[in-house]
DNA sequence: CTAGATGCAAACTGTTTGCTCCGGT
DNA sequence: ACCGGAGCAAACAGTTTGCATCTAG
């Protein structure tokens, strides 16, 4: 993420555009949203049946370093990737786990505040919003309403 | 016959204060900062040599649910825990990996913005600041001075 | 032609779980 | 005494790596 600034410092070992990398990039696009390495793997395999997960991971790392994809490392066990390398926020649904983009302006003023508070030289921040997507919120309401009427209900499902 | 009547979903099954849990809590305190499960394990083991990592994880989860510790799930591979259960932000040094508290007020207004942008029912946010701690910044400057060659420094901020 | 990438499988790391016995309340 | 908790080890999931072979530039 900070790598964009010092691209000059480290000479770029020009990225070899292999068949696999192309497929990888295409797979992320095709997946849309924020696929996991495994989802990308499955899609890429449709074109290149012999591609391996190791290659996926290796290249996801490399492409991220080159700013061609974004690696989203937030809470949870699994990393996700985003074809949109521009900085933007994400929101995660606590109900179903889906991840969506959030279009809002950057709150980079927090970085100034944090510097004042810590003495760190702040270079960035990473934020993830948490909540319930519309679907899960609706579902939650439905359940809540049902539970209100008969709290001790235990009929099947 | 299961008595579901008094088993409301949200009900806290009052926490049994075992020797292990006490040791666990003590270990987090003693570790200070933001220990990993493994660090906590090592410290707790000094008192309770037979305590197991499984117990550590199980209880870390439970104690976090009860708000007695905070689980910090940010970028990186490993989860960290914090004896201070009150919500506060953290900053991670990209140089040496250390994690520090940031004392600044919550930016919960982002949650409103995010709701407007996504339709999600936002319940919270998680933010991690990134930067360089004083030590690493100093070191970086030292190196930079040695490597500096071009006198032209346009808009260098 | 050759530095660097691939495929494969095995290694690793952090975390979770099934089971049996134990110990708080 | 009862029931959740502890210990242990094996299972797991996601990711990384060593190595022989291939390939883009």
GROMACS .gro file of C-alpha atoms (C1' of nucleotides) in nm:
model
  364
    1UNK     CA    1   0.000   0.000   0.000
    2UNK     CA    2   0.281   0.240   0.071
    3UNK     CA    3   0.473   0.089  -0.213
    4UNK     CA    4   0.337   0.324  -0.470
    5UNK     CA    5   0.543   0.607  -0.335
    6UNK     CA    6   0.884   0.452  -0.351
    7UNK     CA    7   0.858   0.271  -0.676
    8UNK     CA    8   1.155   0.475  -0.783
    9UNK     CA    9   1.377   0.360  -0.502
   10UNK     CA   10   1.359  -0.004  -0.592
   11UNK     CA   11   1.405  -0.078  -0.956
   12UNK     CA   12   1.110  -0.263  -1.087
   13UNK     CA   13   1.205  -0.610  -1.202
   14UNK     CA   14   0.968  -0.587  -1.493
   15UNK     CA   15   0.690  -0.829  -1.448
   16UNK     CA   16   0.698  -1.121  -1.682
   17UNK     CA   17   0.352  -1.156  -1.825
   18UNK     CA   18   0.301  -1.526  -1.819
   19UNK     CA   19  -0.005  -1.710  -1.923
   20UNK     CA   20  -0.080  -1.781  -1.559
   21UNK     CA   21  -0.062  -1.421  -1.453
   22UNK     CA   22  -0.292  -1.319  -1.728
   23UNK     CA   23  -0.536  -1.587  -1.627
   24UNK     CA   24  -0.506  -1.480  -1.268
   25UNK     CA   25  -0.586  -1.120  -1.343
   26UNK     CA   26  -0.872  -1.224  -1.567
   27UNK     CA   27  -1.006  -1.449  -1.295
   28UNK     CA   28  -1.013  -1.170  -1.040
   29UNK     CA   29  -1.199  -0.950  -1.282
   30UNK     CA   30  -1.438  -1.226  -1.366
   31UNK     CA   31  -1.499  -1.312  -1.004
   32UNK     CA   32  -1.592  -0.952  -0.939
   33UNK     CA   33  -1.627  -0.843  -0.580
   34UNK     CA   34  -1.359  -0.970  -0.350
   35UNK     CA   35  -1.260  -1.325  -0.424
   36UNK     CA   36  -1.043  -1.540  -0.204
   37UNK     CA   37  -0.733  -1.707  -0.339
   38UNK     CA   38  -0.927  -2.024  -0.366
   39UNK     CA   39  -1.208  -1.874  -0.569
   40UNK     CA   40  -0.956  -1.721  -0.802
   41UNK     CA   41  -0.790  -2.056  -0.828
   42UNK     CA   42  -1.108  -2.229  -0.930
   43UNK     CA   43  -1.186  -1.974  -1.197
   44UNK     CA   44  -0.834  -1.962  -1.336
   45UNK     CA   45  -0.831  -2.337  -1.354
   46UNK     CA   46  -1.109  -2.333  -1.607
   47UNK     CA   47  -0.864  -2.184  -1.856
   48UNK     CA   48  -0.544  -2.335  -1.727
   49UNK     CA   49  -0.637  -2.665  -1.576
   50UNK     CA   50  -0.287  -2.734  -1.454
   51UNK     CA   51  -0.239  -2.407  -1.271
   52UNK     CA   52  -0.160  -2.461  -0.907
   53UNK     CA   53  -0.265  -2.289  -0.591
   54UNK     CA   54   0.096  -2.217  -0.516
   55UNK     CA   55   0.118  -2.016  -0.834
   56UNK     CA   56  -0.196  -1.831  -0.738
   57UNK     CA   57  -0.056  -1.729  -0.404
   58UNK     CA   58   0.286  -1.647  -0.539
   59UNK     CA   59   0.145  -1.421  -0.804
   60UNK     CA   60  -0.121  -1.264  -0.595
   61UNK     CA   61   0.161  -1.145  -0.375
   62UNK     CA   62   0.365  -1.020  -0.666
   63UNK     CA   63   0.077  -0.851  -0.841
   64UNK     CA   64  -0.021  -0.683  -0.519
   65UNK     CA   65   0.331  -0.551  -0.481
   66UNK     CA   66   0.308  -0.412  -0.829
   67UNK     CA   67  -0.021  -0.247  -0.750
   68UNK     CA   68  -0.217  -0.449  -1.000
   69UNK     CA   69  -0.447  -0.594  -0.742
   70UNK     CA   70  -0.523  -0.507  -0.385
   71UNK     CA   71  -0.486  -0.748  -0.101
   72UNK     CA   72  -0.753  -0.702   0.160
   73UNK     CA   73  -0.627  -0.824   0.491
   74UNK     CA   74  -0.893  -0.768   0.746
   75UNK     CA   75  -1.053  -0.963   1.021
   76UNK     CA   76  -1.132  -1.321   0.957
   77UNK     CA   77  -0.928  -1.610   0.851
   78UNK     CA   78  -0.899  -1.561   0.484
   79UNK     CA   79  -0.738  -1.303   0.269
   80UNK     CA   80  -0.932  -1.152  -0.015
   81UNK     CA   81  -0.827  -0.971  -0.324
   82UNK     CA   82  -0.966  -0.686  -0.521
   83UNK     CA   83  -0.916  -0.605  -0.886
   84UNK     CA   84  -0.962  -0.241  -0.798
   85UNK     CA   85  -0.625  -0.139  -0.670
   86UNK     CA   86  -0.739   0.211  -0.579
   87UNK     CA   87  -0.789   0.267  -0.215
   88UNK     CA   88  -1.138   0.229  -0.082
   89UNK     CA   89  -1.309   0.092   0.224
   90UNK     CA   90  -1.493  -0.230   0.274
   91UNK     CA   91  -1.782  -0.340   0.485
   92UNK     CA   92  -1.827  -0.691   0.609
   93UNK     CA   93  -2.160  -0.844   0.695
   94UNK     CA   94  -2.149  -1.015   1.030
   95UNK     CA   95  -2.438  -1.229   0.928
   96UNK     CA   96  -2.334  -1.390   0.603
   97UNK     CA   97  -1.976  -1.277   0.571
   98UNK     CA   98  -2.011  -1.095   0.243
   99UNK     CA   99  -1.779  -0.811   0.172
  100UNK     CA  100  -1.877  -0.498  -0.014
  101UNK     CA  101  -1.714  -0.179  -0.123
  102UNK     CA  102  -1.796   0.141   0.057
  103UNK     CA  103  -1.787   0.456  -0.146
  104UNK     CA  104  -1.700   0.730   0.094
  105UNK     CA  105  -1.420   0.976   0.121
  106UNK     CA  106  -1.103   0.885   0.298
  107UNK     CA  107  -1.077   0.983   0.661
  108UNK     CA  108  -0.710   1.055   0.638
  109UNK     CA  109  -0.737   1.318   0.907
  110UNK     CA  110  -0.725   1.034   1.156
  111UNK     CA  111  -0.368   0.986   1.051
  112UNK     CA  112  -0.274   1.327   1.174
  113UNK     CA  113  -0.450   1.266   1.501
  114UNK     CA  114  -0.276   0.934   1.538
  115UNK     CA  115   0.060   1.086   1.475
  116UNK     CA  116  -0.003   1.342   1.742
  117UNK     CA  117  -0.108   1.072   1.982
  118UNK     CA  118   0.172   0.828   1.922
  119UNK     CA  119   0.477   0.990   1.772
  120UNK     CA  120   0.461   0.742   1.490
  121UNK     CA  121   0.513   0.858   1.139
  122UNK     CA  122   0.178   0.749   1.009
  123UNK     CA  123   0.172   0.631   0.651
  124UNK     CA  124  -0.176   0.496   0.620
  125UNK     CA  125  -0.469   0.329   0.778
  126UNK     CA  126  -0.682   0.031   0.716
  127UNK     CA  127  -1.045   0.030   0.809
  128UNK     CA  128  -1.317  -0.221   0.783
  129UNK     CA  129  -1.678  -0.145   0.860
  130UNK     CA  130  -1.890  -0.409   1.025
  131UNK     CA  131  -2.260  -0.454   1.010
  132UNK     CA  132  -2.550  -0.637   0.861
  133UNK     CA  133  -2.632  -0.636   0.495
  134UNK     CA  134  -2.990  -0.567   0.398
  135UNK     CA  135  -3.066  -0.933   0.357
  136UNK     CA  136  -2.936  -1.030   0.696
  137UNK     CA  137  -3.098  -0.733   0.866
  138UNK     CA  138  -3.432  -0.832   0.720
  139UNK     CA  139  -3.388  -1.187   0.830
  140UNK     CA  140  -3.290  -1.074   1.176
  141UNK     CA  141  -3.606  -0.865   1.198
  142UNK     CA  142  -3.819  -1.152   1.088
  143UNK     CA  143  -3.677  -1.376   1.358
  144UNK     CA  144  -3.701  -1.107   1.618
  145UNK     CA  145  -4.067  -1.053   1.545
  146UNK     CA  146  -4.141  -1.422   1.571
  147UNK     CA  147  -3.955  -1.453   1.899
  148UNK     CA  148  -4.145  -1.163   2.049
  149UNK     CA  149  -4.477  -1.339   2.033
  150UNK     CA  150  -4.377  -1.679   2.167
  151UNK     CA  151  -4.048  -1.666   2.351
  152UNK     CA  152  -4.050  -2.030   2.465
  153UNK     CA  153  -4.134  -2.171   2.130
  154UNK     CA  154  -3.931  -2.474   2.035
  155UNK     CA  155  -4.111  -2.626   1.745
  156UNK     CA  156  -3.897  -2.776   1.471
  157UNK     CA  157  -3.686  -2.528   1.280
  158UNK     CA  158  -3.703  -3.215   2.788
  159UNK     CA  159  -3.498  -2.909   2.724
  160UNK     CA  160  -3.588  -2.604   2.921
  161UNK     CA  161  -3.540  -2.339   2.661
  162UNK     CA  162  -3.750  -2.089   2.849
  163UNK     CA  163  -3.466  -1.942   3.045
  164UNK     CA  164  -3.203  -1.993   2.780
  165UNK     CA  165  -3.239  -1.677   2.584
  166UNK     CA  166  -2.995  -1.660   2.298
  167UNK     CA  167  -2.815  -1.363   2.437
  168UNK     CA  168  -2.794  -1.494   2.787
  169UNK     CA  169  -2.452  -1.507   2.939
  170UNK     CA  170  -2.396  -1.842   3.102
  171UNK     CA  171  -2.209  -1.687   3.390
  172UNK     CA  172  -1.845  -1.744   3.357
  173UNK     CA  173  -1.689  -2.004   3.579
  174UNK     CA  174  -1.370  -1.862   3.721
  175UNK     CA  175  -1.127  -2.147   3.691
  176UNK     CA  176  -0.766  -2.145   3.780
  177UNK     CA  177  -0.678  -2.144   3.413
  178UNK     CA  178  -0.887  -1.843   3.334
  179UNK     CA  179  -0.736  -1.653   3.616
  180UNK     CA  180  -0.391  -1.745   3.495
  181UNK     CA  181  -0.488  -1.646   3.146
  182UNK     CA  182  -0.609  -1.305   3.250
  183UNK     CA  183  -0.302  -1.257   3.466
  184UNK     CA  184  -0.080  -1.357   3.178
  185UNK     CA  185  -0.231  -1.100   2.948
  186UNK     CA  186  -0.179  -0.833   3.208
  187UNK     CA  187   0.172  -0.945   3.271
  188UNK     CA  188   0.256  -0.959   2.904
  189UNK     CA  189   0.143  -0.600   2.872
  190UNK     CA  190   0.098  -0.462   2.524
  191UNK     CA  191  -0.071  -0.696   2.284
  192UNK     CA  192   0.036  -1.054   2.325
  193UNK     CA  193  -0.042  -1.335   2.087
  194UNK     CA  194  -0.211  -1.650   2.206
  195UNK     CA  195   0.123  -1.817   2.208
  196UNK     CA  196   0.290  -1.558   2.424
  197UNK     CA  197   0.003  -1.579   2.666
  198UNK     CA  198   0.040  -1.953   2.664
  199UNK     CA  199   0.405  -1.937   2.753
  200UNK     CA  200   0.347  -1.700   3.041
  201UNK     CA  201   0.047  -1.887   3.177
  202UNK     CA  202   0.244  -2.207   3.165
  203UNK     CA  203   0.485  -2.075   3.420
  204UNK     CA  204   0.209  -2.097   3.677
  205UNK     CA  205   0.011  -2.384   3.535
  206UNK     CA  206   0.260  -2.603   3.355
  207UNK     CA  207  -0.006  -2.838   3.228
  208UNK     CA  208  -0.227  -2.575   3.073
  209UNK     CA  209  -0.281  -2.635   2.703
  210UNK     CA  210  -0.293  -2.411   2.404
  211UNK     CA  211  -0.641  -2.536   2.333
  212UNK     CA  212  -0.750  -2.398   2.666
  213UNK     CA  213  -0.585  -2.070   2.587
  214UNK     CA  214  -0.771  -2.034   2.263
  215UNK     CA  215  -1.100  -2.152   2.399
  216UNK     CA  216  -1.090  -1.908   2.684
  217UNK     CA  217  -0.953  -1.621   2.490
  218UNK     CA  218  -1.262  -1.654   2.277
  219UNK     CA  219  -1.492  -1.679   2.574
  220UNK     CA  220  -1.332  -1.397   2.766
  221UNK     CA  221  -1.349  -1.179   2.460
  222UNK     CA  222  -1.718  -1.253   2.425
  223UNK     CA  223  -1.762  -1.149   2.783
  224UNK     CA  224  -1.574  -0.831   2.724
  225UNK     CA  225  -1.293  -0.915   2.961
  226UNK     CA  226  -1.029  -0.896   2.695
  227UNK     CA  227  -1.022  -0.756   2.349
  228UNK     CA  228  -0.934  -0.957   2.046
  229UNK     CA  229  -0.742  -0.755   1.793
  230UNK     CA  230  -0.794  -0.899   1.450
  231UNK     CA  231  -0.608  -0.688   1.208
  232UNK     CA  232  -0.379  -0.743   0.919
  233UNK     CA  233  -0.126  -1.013   0.950
  234UNK     CA  234  -0.142  -1.373   1.025
  235UNK     CA  235  -0.177  -1.377   1.394
  236UNK     CA  236  -0.441  -1.261   1.632
  237UNK     CA  237  -0.347  -1.052   1.929
  238UNK     CA  238  -0.521  -0.980   2.253
  239UNK     CA  239  -0.548  -0.682   2.476
  240UNK     CA  240  -0.618  -0.669   2.846
  241UNK     CA  241  -0.781  -0.334   2.793
  242UNK     CA  242  -1.125  -0.425   2.675
  243UNK     CA  243  -1.229  -0.065   2.617
  244UNK     CA  244  -1.234   0.023   2.255
  245UNK     CA  245  -0.931   0.200   2.127
  246UNK     CA  246  -0.726   0.203   1.812
  247UNK     CA  247  -0.393   0.050   1.738
  248UNK     CA  248  -0.101   0.145   1.524
  249UNK     CA  249   0.132  -0.103   1.368
  250UNK     CA  250   0.489  -0.028   1.275
  251UNK     CA  251   0.564  -0.143   0.925
  252UNK     CA  252   0.929  -0.155   1.012
  253UNK     CA  253   0.950  -0.376   1.317
  254UNK     CA  254   0.593  -0.496   1.352
  255UNK     CA  255   0.528  -0.358   1.696
  256UNK     CA  256   0.177  -0.269   1.790
  257UNK     CA  257   0.086   0.028   2.008
  258UNK     CA  258  -0.227   0.183   2.143
  259UNK     CA  259  -0.351   0.507   1.995
  260UNK     CA  260  -0.534   0.739   2.226
  261UNK     CA  261  -0.771   0.931   2.011
  262UNK     CA  262  -1.143   0.970   1.999
  263UNK     CA  263  -1.356   0.730   1.806
  264UNK     CA  264  -1.447   0.824   1.454
  265UNK     CA  265  -1.787   0.666   1.472
  266UNK     CA  266  -1.927   0.920   1.230
  267UNK     CA  267  -1.778   0.706   0.955
  268UNK     CA  268  -2.039   0.452   1.041
  269UNK     CA  269  -2.316   0.686   0.948
  270UNK     CA  270  -2.144   0.768   0.623
  271UNK     CA  271  -2.096   0.403   0.550
  272UNK     CA  272  -2.457   0.325   0.611
  273UNK     CA  273  -2.559   0.595   0.372
  274UNK     CA  274  -2.322   0.460   0.113
  275UNK     CA  275  -2.408   0.094   0.139
  276UNK     CA  276  -2.749   0.035   0.292
  277UNK     CA  277  -2.585  -0.185   0.551
  278UNK     CA  278  -2.689  -0.155   0.909
  279UNK     CA  279  -2.349  -0.061   1.042
  280UNK     CA  280  -2.266  -0.186   1.387
  281UNK     CA  281  -1.905  -0.093   1.417
  282UNK     CA  282  -1.573  -0.044   1.257
  283UNK     CA  283  -1.225  -0.169   1.299
  284UNK     CA  284  -0.930   0.046   1.218
  285UNK     CA  285  -0.561  -0.003   1.226
  286UNK     CA  286  -0.314   0.276   1.166
  287UNK     CA  287   0.005   0.198   0.983
  288UNK     CA  288   0.333   0.374   1.003
  289UNK     CA  289   0.681   0.381   1.139
  290UNK     CA  290   0.762   0.398   1.505
  291UNK     CA  291   1.019   0.654   1.611
  292UNK     CA  292   1.293   0.399   1.616
  293UNK     CA  293   1.228   0.275   1.267
  294UNK     CA  294   1.178   0.625   1.131
  295UNK     CA  295   1.514   0.727   1.267
  296UNK     CA  296   1.679   0.427   1.117
  297UNK     CA  297   1.512   0.493   0.786
  298UNK     CA  298   1.642   0.850   0.785
  299UNK     CA  299   1.990   0.733   0.857
  300UNK     CA  300   1.982   0.499   0.561
  301UNK     CA  301   1.818   0.753   0.337
  302UNK     CA  302   2.089   1.005   0.402
  303UNK     CA  303   2.351   0.761   0.287
  304UNK     CA  304   2.159   0.672  -0.026
  305UNK     CA  305   2.060   1.025  -0.121
  306UNK     CA  306   2.216   1.134  -0.447
  307UNK     CA  307   1.995   1.380  -0.631
  308UNK     CA  308   1.989   1.734  -0.485
  309UNK     CA  309   1.657   1.804  -0.655
  310UNK     CA  310   1.381   1.767  -0.406
  311UNK     CA  311   1.066   1.898  -0.560
  312UNK     CA  312   0.756   1.901  -0.343
  313UNK     CA  313   0.919   1.657  -0.114
  314UNK     CA  314   0.652   1.640   0.156
  315DC     C1'  315   1.997  -1.860  -2.383
  316DT     C1'  316   1.884  -1.778  -1.912
  317DA     C1'  317   1.668  -1.558  -1.526
  318DG     C1'  318   1.280  -1.635  -1.347
  319DA     C1'  319   0.819  -1.880  -1.334
  320DT     C1'  320   0.556  -2.309  -1.297
  321DG     C1'  321   0.353  -2.752  -1.095
  322DC     C1'  322   0.351  -3.042  -0.737
  323DA     C1'  323   0.361  -3.193  -0.290
  324DA     C1'  324   0.507  -3.159   0.145
  325DA     C1'  325   0.584  -2.840   0.525
  326DC     C1'  326   0.419  -2.484   0.828
  327DT     C1'  327   0.146  -2.187   1.125
  328DG     C1'  328  -0.226  -2.057   1.375
  329DT     C1'  329  -0.649  -2.220   1.536
  330DT     C1'  330  -1.030  -2.555   1.628
  331DT     C1'  331  -1.232  -2.983   1.790
  332DG     C1'  332  -1.355  -3.465   1.985
  333DC     C1'  333  -1.305  -3.707   2.367
  334DT     C1'  334  -1.241  -3.830   2.846
  335DC     C1'  335  -1.154  -3.705   3.296
  336DC     C1'  336  -1.157  -3.317   3.635
  337DG     C1'  337  -1.301  -2.947   3.939
  338DG     C1'  338  -1.612  -2.512   4.044
  339DT     C1'  339  -2.026  -2.391   4.221
  340DA     C1'  340  -2.367  -3.395   4.217
  341DC     C1'  341  -2.387  -3.173   3.794
  342DC     C1'  342  -2.223  -2.966   3.409
  343DG     C1'  343  -1.911  -2.686   3.209
  344DG     C1'  344  -1.409  -2.684   3.171
  345DA     C1'  345  -0.932  -2.882   3.109
  346DG     C1'  346  -0.586  -3.149   2.878
  347DC     C1'  347  -0.432  -3.375   2.490
  348DA     C1'  348  -0.370  -3.483   2.032
  349DA     C1'  349  -0.528  -3.501   1.601
  350DA     C1'  350  -0.772  -3.237   1.250
  351DC     C1'  351  -0.803  -2.819   0.986
  352DA     C1'  352  -0.758  -2.423   0.679
  353DG     C1'  353  -0.491  -2.114   0.462
  354DT     C1'  354  -0.060  -2.016   0.301
  355DT     C1'  355   0.438  -2.092   0.197
  356DT     C1'  356   0.832  -2.337   0.011
  357DG     C1'  357   1.189  -2.669  -0.214
  358DC     C1'  358   1.286  -2.858  -0.622
  359DA     C1'  359   1.297  -3.024  -1.088
  360DT     C1'  360   1.120  -2.857  -1.522
  361DC     C1'  361   0.960  -2.526  -1.845
  362DT     C1'  362   0.919  -2.059  -2.087
  363DA     C1'  363   0.897  -1.560  -2.189
  364DG     C1'  364   1.187  -1.210  -2.327
   0.00000   0.00000   0.00000
